[in-house]
Coordinates of C-alpha atoms in Angstrom, one line a residue:
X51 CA 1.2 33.7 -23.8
X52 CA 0.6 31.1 -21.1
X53 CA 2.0 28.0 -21.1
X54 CA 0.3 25.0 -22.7
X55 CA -0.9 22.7 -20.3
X56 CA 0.6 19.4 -20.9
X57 CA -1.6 16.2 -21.9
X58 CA -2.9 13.7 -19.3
X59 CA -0.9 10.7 -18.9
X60 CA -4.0 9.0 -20.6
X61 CA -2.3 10.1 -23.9
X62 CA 1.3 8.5 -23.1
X63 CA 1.7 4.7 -24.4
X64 CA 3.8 3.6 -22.1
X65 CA 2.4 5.0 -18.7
X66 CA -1.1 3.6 -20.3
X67 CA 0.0 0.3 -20.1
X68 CA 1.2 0.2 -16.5
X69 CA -1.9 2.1 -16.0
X70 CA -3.9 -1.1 -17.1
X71 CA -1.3 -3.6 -16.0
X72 CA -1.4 -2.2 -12.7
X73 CA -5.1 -2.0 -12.5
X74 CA -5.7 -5.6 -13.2
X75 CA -3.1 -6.2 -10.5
X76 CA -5.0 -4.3 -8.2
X77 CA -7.9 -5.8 -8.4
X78 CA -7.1 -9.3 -8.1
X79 CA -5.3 -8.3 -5.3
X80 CA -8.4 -6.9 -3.6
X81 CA -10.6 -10.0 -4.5
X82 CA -7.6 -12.1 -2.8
X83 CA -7.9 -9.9 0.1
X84 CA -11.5 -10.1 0.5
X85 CA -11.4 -14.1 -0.6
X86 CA -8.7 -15.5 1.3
X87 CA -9.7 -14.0 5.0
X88 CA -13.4 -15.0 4.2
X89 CA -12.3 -18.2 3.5
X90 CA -10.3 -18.6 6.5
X91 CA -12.8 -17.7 8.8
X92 CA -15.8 -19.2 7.4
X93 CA -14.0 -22.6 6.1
X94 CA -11.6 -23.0 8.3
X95 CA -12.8 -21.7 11.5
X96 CA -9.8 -19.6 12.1
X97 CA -9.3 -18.3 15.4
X98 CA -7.8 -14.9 16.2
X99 CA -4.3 -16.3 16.9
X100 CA -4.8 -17.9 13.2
X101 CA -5.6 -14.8 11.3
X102 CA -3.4 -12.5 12.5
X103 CA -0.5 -15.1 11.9
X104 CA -2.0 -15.3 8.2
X105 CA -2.0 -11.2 8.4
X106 CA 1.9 -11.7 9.1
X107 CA 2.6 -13.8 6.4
X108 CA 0.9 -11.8 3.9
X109 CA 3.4 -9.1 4.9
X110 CA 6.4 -10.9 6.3
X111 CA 8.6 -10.3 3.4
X112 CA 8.9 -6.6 3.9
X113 CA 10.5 -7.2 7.2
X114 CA 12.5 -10.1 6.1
X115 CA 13.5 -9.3 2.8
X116 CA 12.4 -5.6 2.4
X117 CA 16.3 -4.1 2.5
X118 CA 17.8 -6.5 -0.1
X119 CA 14.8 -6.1 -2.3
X120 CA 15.8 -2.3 -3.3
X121 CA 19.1 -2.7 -4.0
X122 CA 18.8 -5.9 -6.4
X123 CA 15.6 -3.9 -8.2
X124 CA 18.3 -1.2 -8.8
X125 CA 20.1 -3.9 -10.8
X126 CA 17.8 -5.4 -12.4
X127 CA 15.4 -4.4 -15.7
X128 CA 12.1 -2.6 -13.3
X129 CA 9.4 -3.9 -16.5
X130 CA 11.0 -7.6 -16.0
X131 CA 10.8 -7.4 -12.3
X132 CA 6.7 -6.6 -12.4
X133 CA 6.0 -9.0 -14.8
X134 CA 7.9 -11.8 -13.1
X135 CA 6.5 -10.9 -9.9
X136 CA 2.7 -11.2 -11.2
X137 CA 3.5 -14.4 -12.9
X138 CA 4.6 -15.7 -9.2
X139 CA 1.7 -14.5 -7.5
X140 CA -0.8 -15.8 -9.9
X141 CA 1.0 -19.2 -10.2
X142 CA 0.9 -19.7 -6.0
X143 CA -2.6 -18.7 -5.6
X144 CA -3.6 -21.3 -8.8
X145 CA -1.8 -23.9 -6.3
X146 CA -3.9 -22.5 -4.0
X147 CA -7.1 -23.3 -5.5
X148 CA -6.2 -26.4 -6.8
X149 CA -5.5 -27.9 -3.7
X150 CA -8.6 -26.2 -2.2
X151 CA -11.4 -27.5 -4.3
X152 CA -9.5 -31.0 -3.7
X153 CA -10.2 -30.9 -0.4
X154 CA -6.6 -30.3 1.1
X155 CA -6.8 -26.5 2.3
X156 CA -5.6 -25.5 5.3
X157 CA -4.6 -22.9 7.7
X158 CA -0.5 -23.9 6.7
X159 CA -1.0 -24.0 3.3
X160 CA -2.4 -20.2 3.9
X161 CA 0.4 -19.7 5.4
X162 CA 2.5 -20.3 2.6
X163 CA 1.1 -19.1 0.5
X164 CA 0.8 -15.8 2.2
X165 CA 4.8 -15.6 2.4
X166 CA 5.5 -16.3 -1.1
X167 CA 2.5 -13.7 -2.3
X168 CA 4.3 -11.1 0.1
X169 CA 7.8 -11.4 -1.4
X170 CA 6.6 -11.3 -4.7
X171 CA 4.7 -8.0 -3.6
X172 CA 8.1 -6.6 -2.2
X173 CA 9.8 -6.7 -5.5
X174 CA 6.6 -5.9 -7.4
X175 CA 5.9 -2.8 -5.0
X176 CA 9.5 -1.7 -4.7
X177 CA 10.2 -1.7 -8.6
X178 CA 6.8 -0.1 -9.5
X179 CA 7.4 3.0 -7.6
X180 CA 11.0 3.0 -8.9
X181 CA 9.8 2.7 -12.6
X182 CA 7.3 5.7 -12.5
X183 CA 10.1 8.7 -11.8
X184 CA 11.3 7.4 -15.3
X185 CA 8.5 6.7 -17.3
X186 CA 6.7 10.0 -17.3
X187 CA 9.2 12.3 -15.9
X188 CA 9.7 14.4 -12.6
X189 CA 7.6 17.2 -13.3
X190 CA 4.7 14.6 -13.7
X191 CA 5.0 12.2 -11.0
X192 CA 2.6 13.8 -8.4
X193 CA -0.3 13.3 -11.6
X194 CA 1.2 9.9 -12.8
X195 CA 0.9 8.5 -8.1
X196 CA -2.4 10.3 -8.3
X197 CA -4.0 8.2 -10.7
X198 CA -2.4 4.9 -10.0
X199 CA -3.9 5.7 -6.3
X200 CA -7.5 6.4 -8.4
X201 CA -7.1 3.4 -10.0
X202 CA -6.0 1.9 -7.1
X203 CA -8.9 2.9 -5.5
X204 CA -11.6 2.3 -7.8
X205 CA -10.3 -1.4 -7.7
X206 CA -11.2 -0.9 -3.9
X207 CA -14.7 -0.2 -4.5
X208 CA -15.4 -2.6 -7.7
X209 CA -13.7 -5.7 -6.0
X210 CA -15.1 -6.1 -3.0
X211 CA -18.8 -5.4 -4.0
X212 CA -18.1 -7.8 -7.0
X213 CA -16.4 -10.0 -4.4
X214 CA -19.6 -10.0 -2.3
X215 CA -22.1 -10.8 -5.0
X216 CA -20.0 -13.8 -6.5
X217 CA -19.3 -15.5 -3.0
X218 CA -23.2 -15.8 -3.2
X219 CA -22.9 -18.1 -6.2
X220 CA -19.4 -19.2 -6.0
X221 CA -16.9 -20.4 -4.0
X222 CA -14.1 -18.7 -2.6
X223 CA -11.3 -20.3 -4.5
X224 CA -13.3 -19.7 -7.5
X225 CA -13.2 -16.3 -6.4
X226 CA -9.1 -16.7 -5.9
X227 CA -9.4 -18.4 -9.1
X228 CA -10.5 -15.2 -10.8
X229 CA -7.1 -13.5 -9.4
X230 CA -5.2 -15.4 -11.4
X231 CA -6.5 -14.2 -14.8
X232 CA -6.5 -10.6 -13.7
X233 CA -2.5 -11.5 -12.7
X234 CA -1.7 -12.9 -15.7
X235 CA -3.8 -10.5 -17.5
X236 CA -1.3 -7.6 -15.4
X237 CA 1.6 -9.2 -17.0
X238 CA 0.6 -9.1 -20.4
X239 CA 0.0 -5.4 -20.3
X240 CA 3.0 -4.9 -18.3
X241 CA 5.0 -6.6 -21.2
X242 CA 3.6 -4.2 -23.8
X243 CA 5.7 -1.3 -22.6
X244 CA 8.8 -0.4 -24.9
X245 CA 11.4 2.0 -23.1
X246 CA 14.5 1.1 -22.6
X247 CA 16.2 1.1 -19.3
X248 CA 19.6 1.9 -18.8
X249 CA 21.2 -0.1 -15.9
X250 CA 23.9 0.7 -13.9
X251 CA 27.5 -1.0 -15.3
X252 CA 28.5 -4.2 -13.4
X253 CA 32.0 -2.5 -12.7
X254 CA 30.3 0.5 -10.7
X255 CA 28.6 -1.9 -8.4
X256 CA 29.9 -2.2 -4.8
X257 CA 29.0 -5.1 -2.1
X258 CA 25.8 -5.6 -1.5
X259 CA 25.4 -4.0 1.9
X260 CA 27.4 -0.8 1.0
X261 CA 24.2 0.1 -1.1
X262 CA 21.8 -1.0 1.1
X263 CA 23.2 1.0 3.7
X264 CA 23.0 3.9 1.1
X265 CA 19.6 3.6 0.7
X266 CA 19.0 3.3 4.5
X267 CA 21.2 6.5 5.1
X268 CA 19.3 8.4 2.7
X269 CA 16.1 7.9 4.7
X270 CA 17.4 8.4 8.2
X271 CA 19.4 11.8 7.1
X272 CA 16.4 13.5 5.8
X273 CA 15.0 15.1 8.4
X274 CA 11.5 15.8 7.1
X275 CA 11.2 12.3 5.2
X276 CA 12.2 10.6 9.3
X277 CA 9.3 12.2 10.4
X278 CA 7.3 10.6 7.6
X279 CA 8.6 7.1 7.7
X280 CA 7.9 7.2 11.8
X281 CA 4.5 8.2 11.6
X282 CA 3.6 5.9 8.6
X283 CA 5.3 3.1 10.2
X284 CA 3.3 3.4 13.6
X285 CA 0.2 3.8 11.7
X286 CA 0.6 0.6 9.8
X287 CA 1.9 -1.4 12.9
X288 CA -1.9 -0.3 14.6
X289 CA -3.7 -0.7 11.4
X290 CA -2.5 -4.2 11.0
X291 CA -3.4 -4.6 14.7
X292 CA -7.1 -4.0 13.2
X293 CA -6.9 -5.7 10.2
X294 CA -6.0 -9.1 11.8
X295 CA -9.1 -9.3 13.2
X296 CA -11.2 -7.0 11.1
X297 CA -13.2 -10.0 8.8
X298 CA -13.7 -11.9 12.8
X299 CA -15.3 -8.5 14.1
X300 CA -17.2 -8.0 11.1
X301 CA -19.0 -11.6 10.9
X302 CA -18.8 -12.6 14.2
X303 CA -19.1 -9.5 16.3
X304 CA -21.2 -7.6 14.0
X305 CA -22.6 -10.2 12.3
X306 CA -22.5 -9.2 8.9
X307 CA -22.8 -11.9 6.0
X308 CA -19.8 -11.9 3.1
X309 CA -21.7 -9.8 1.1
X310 CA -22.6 -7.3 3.4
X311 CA -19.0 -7.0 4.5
X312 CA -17.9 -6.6 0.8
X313 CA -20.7 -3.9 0.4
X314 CA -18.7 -2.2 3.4
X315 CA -15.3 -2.4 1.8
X316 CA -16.7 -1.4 -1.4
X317 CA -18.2 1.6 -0.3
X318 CA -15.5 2.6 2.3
X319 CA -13.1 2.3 -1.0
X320 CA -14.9 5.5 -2.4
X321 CA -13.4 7.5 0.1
X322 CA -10.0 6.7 -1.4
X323 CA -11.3 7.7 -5.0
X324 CA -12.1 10.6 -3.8
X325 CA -9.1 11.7 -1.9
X326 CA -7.2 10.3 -4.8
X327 CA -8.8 12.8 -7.5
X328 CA -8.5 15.6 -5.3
X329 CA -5.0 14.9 -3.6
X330 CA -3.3 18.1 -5.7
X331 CA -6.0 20.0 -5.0
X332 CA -6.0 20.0 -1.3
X333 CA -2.5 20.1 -1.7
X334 CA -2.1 23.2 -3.4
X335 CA -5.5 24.6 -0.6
X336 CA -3.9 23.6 2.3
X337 CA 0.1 23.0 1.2
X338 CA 2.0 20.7 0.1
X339 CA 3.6 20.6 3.1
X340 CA 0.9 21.2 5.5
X341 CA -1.6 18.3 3.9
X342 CA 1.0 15.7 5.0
X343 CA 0.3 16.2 9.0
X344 CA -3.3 17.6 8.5
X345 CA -4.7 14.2 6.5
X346 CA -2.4 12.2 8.9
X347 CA -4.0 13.0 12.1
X348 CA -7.5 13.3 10.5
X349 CA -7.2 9.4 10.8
X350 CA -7.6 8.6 14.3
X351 CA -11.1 9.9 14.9
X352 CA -11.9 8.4 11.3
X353 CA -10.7 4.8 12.5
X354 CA -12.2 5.2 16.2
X355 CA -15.9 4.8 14.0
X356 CA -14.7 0.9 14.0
X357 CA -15.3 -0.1 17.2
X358 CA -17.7 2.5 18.1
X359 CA -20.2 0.5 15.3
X360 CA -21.0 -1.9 18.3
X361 CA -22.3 1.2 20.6
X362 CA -23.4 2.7 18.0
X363 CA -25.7 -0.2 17.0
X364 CA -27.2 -0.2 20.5
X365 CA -28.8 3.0 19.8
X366 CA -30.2 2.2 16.3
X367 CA -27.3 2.8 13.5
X368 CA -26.8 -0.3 11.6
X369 CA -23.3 -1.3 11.8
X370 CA -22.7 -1.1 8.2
X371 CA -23.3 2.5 7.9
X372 CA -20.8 3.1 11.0
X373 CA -18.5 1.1 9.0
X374 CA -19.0 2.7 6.0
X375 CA -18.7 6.3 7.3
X376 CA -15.2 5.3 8.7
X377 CA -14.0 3.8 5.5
X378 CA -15.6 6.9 3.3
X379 CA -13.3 9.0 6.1
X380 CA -10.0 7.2 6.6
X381 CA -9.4 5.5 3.1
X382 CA -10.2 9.7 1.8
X383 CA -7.1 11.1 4.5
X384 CA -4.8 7.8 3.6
X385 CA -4.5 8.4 0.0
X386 CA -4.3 12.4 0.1
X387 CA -1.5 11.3 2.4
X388 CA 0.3 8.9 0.3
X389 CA 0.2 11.0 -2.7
X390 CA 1.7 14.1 -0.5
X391 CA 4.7 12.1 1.1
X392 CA 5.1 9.4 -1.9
X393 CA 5.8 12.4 -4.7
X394 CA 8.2 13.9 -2.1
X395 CA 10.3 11.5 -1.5
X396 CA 10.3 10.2 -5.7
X397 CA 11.2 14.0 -6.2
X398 CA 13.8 14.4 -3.7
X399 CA 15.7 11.1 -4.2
X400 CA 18.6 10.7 -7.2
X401 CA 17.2 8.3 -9.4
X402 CA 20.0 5.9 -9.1
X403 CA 19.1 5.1 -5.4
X404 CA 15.2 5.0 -6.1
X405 CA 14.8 1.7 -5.6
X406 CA 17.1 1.4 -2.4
X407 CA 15.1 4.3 -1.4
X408 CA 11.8 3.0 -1.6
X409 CA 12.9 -0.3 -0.4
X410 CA 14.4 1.4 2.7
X411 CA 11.1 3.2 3.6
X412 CA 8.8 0.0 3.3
X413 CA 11.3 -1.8 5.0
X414 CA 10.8 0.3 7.7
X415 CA 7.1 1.1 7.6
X416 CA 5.7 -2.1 6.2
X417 CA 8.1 -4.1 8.5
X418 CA 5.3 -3.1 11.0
X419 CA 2.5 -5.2 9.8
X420 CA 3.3 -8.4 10.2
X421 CA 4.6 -7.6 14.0
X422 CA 0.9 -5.6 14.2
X423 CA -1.0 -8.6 12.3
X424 CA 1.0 -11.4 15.2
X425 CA 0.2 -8.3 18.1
X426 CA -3.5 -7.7 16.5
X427 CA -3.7 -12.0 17.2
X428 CA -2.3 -12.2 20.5
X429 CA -4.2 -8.7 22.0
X430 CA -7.7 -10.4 20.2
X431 CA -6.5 -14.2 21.9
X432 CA -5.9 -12.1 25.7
X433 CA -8.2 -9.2 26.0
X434 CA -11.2 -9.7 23.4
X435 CA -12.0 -8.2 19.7
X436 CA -13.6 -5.0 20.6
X437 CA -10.8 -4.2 23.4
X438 CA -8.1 -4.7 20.9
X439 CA -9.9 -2.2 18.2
X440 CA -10.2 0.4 20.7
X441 CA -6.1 -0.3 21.4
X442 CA -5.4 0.2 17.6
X443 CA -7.5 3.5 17.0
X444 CA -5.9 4.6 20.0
X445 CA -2.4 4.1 18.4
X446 CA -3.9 5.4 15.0
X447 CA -4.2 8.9 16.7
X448 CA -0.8 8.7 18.0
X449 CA 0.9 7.9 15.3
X450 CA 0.7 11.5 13.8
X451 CA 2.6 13.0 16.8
X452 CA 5.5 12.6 14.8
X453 CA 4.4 14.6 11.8
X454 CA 2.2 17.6 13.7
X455 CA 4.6 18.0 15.3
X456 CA 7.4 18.8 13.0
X457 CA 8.1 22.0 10.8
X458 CA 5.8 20.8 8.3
X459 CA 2.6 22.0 10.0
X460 CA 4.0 25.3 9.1
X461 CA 5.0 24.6 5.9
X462 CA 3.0 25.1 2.5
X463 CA 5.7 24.2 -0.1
X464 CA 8.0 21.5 1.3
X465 CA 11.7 21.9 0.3
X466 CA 13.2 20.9 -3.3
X467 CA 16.4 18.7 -2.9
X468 CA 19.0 21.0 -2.1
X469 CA 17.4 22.6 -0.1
X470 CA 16.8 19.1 1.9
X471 CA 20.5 18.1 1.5
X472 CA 21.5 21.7 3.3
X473 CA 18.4 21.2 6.1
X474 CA 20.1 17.8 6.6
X475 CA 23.5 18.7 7.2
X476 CA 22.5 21.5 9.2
X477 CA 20.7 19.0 11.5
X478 CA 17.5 20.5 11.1
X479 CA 14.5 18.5 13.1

């Protein structure tokens, strides 16, 4: 008889409720991301310079902070660490709009509160991917990433367009107002899972830097997982490049209005939905293996749609459709690609260095951004918007050199540990 397939995570209590915790999270996180930059720009008349310095802070903590971060979320309860860590960002951005709708915002006090959001996110980011492994399993980690990146997505699309329609009757730190409740809401979900963790014994821990090193040693000795990290990290460092200037382009450039340009998220954000309910399908179609380098370098001509809306719109496309295309298109390839290389490196990793592990590989890969957000500021300052998008679609399509070029093109399955641990001793590329 054949084997009984097992029941969707939907069914299992505890997964449900980081399910719903982590959906709330998410979108409050995408309303901040649509509020904050609007506000910014339209408010405060940031200039390029401005926002991609505010695009660093956002992200500073993973460079600063990023190594430390896995090996005290190994030491510490995972469920606490979320909970705190969505009680801190919802308590910053309440300070936030406070102070804004008493007339003291500014471009510092974005800043701020950009660098405290973006350490809270490091610990919040670093213990969630740790926690999963051990909440439903190994053999059900590649369903349990796929639908936190559905949900993930889906807060893509709802936000923004929700975003767009209330910055028509509200203001934006109203809007950041509404984060708040969806990160306290997070918390409160969070706080109804019961498992118990087992932490290591304070007698088996070693000096602080002896872990982290472990953590970073892991990485750097897998030879398939290197190739991973590199091309993620180069992606991010170009798409922060973008990003930096992305709302500028989009209302100045362009000359969108906020709801059109949360109509353009939104619908770009399906693309992820998409790639996130299909991700073991094309997995299992193309390989497991294989989908890693294919998806990655089907992002470069996806992303080159962003400044090509501004020929494009010459010749009778609206803007918004060239932006949506390229949204549909890149956000569909990044989450098929984060679902590939995410569950292979939660399956090949001991559980005991999970969190140094993931720590490690943002470290590395996020600690990109906030050198692309400063970059994307400077390059917008020297050479212009447009020049500096056609720089960082550029970079986008060479940031999968690392990856097609590796044994995994030709690989369908990718290796199970051991098999890793022998290719890495053997010094395989």
């Amino acid at each position: 008889m054949p084997t009984p397939r097992p029941r969707s995570l939907a069914f299992h209590r505890n997964f449900r409720q980081l399910w719903i915790g982590d959906a709330l999270g998410q979108f409050g996180a995408q309303l901040t991301g649509l509020a904050l930059p609007v506000y910014a720009v339209t408010h405060l008349a940031a200039t390029e310079w401005q926002m991609g310095a505010l695009n660093a802070a956002q992200t500073a903590a993973f460079l600063v902070i990023g190594l430390p971060a896995g090996a005290w979320v190994d030491r510490m309860r995972k469920r606490r660490t979320l909970i705190v860590a969505d009680l801190v960002r919802a308590a910053v951005l309440a300070v936030v709009v406070a102070l804004a709708l008493a007339g003291h915002a500014s471009m510092p006090l974005l800043y701020a509160a950009g660098l405290v959001l973006s350490a809270a996110t490091v610990f919040f980011d670093v213990a969630h991917q740790s926690y999963v492994p051990g909440l439903v399993g190994l053999d059900r980690i590649s369903e349990g990433n796929s639908k936190l990146q559905a949900t993930h997505s889906v807060a893509m699309v709802a936000a923004p367009a929700a975003g767009g329609a209330l910055l028509r009757v509200i203001s934006a730190p109203a809007l950041i107002g509404v984060t708040v409740v969806t990160y306290l809401a997070s918390a409160v979900f969070l706080g109804r899972i019961r498992q118990e963790e087992v932490l290591p014994r304070r007698e088996d821990r070693r000096p602080l830097r002896v872990e982290i090193a472990e953590g970073l040693q892991f990485v750097v000795r897998q030879p398939l997982l290197r190739r991973i990290v590199a091309c993620t990290s180069i992606g991010n460092l170009f798409n922060a490049v973008s990003s930096a200037l992305l709302v500028i382009y989009a209302l100045r450039v362009l000359e969108l209005d906020e709801v059109g340009l949360g109509a353009v998220f939104s619908a770009g954000a399906v693309g992820g939905l998409l790639g996130a309910v299909v991700a073991d399908r094309c997995a299992r179609w193309i390989g497991e293996g294989r989908i890693v380098p294919v998806s990655a370098l089907a992002m470069g001509p996806a992303f080159a749609l962003v400044p090509l809306a501004v020929p494009l719109a010459e010749v009778g496309i609206p803007p918004e459709v060239t932006l949506i295309t390229n949204g549909v298109l890149f956000s569909f390839a990044v989450v098929v690609y984060n679902v590939a290389q995410v569950s292979f490196r939660q399956r090949l990793c001991p559980p005991a260095l999970l969190g140094r592990m993931n720590a490690s590989v943002r470290f590395i890969v996020w600690g990109t951004v906030p050198l692309g957000g400063l970059l994307g500021g400077w390059l917008g300052t020297a050479l212009g918007v447009i020049p500096t998008m056609w720089i960082a679609a550029a970079g986008t399509l060479l940031s999968a050199l690392p990856v097609v070029l590796s044994p995994l093109i030709r690989m369908r399955e990718l290796p199970t540990p051991d098999h890793a641990a022998a290719a890495a001793v053997d010094g395989a590329p």
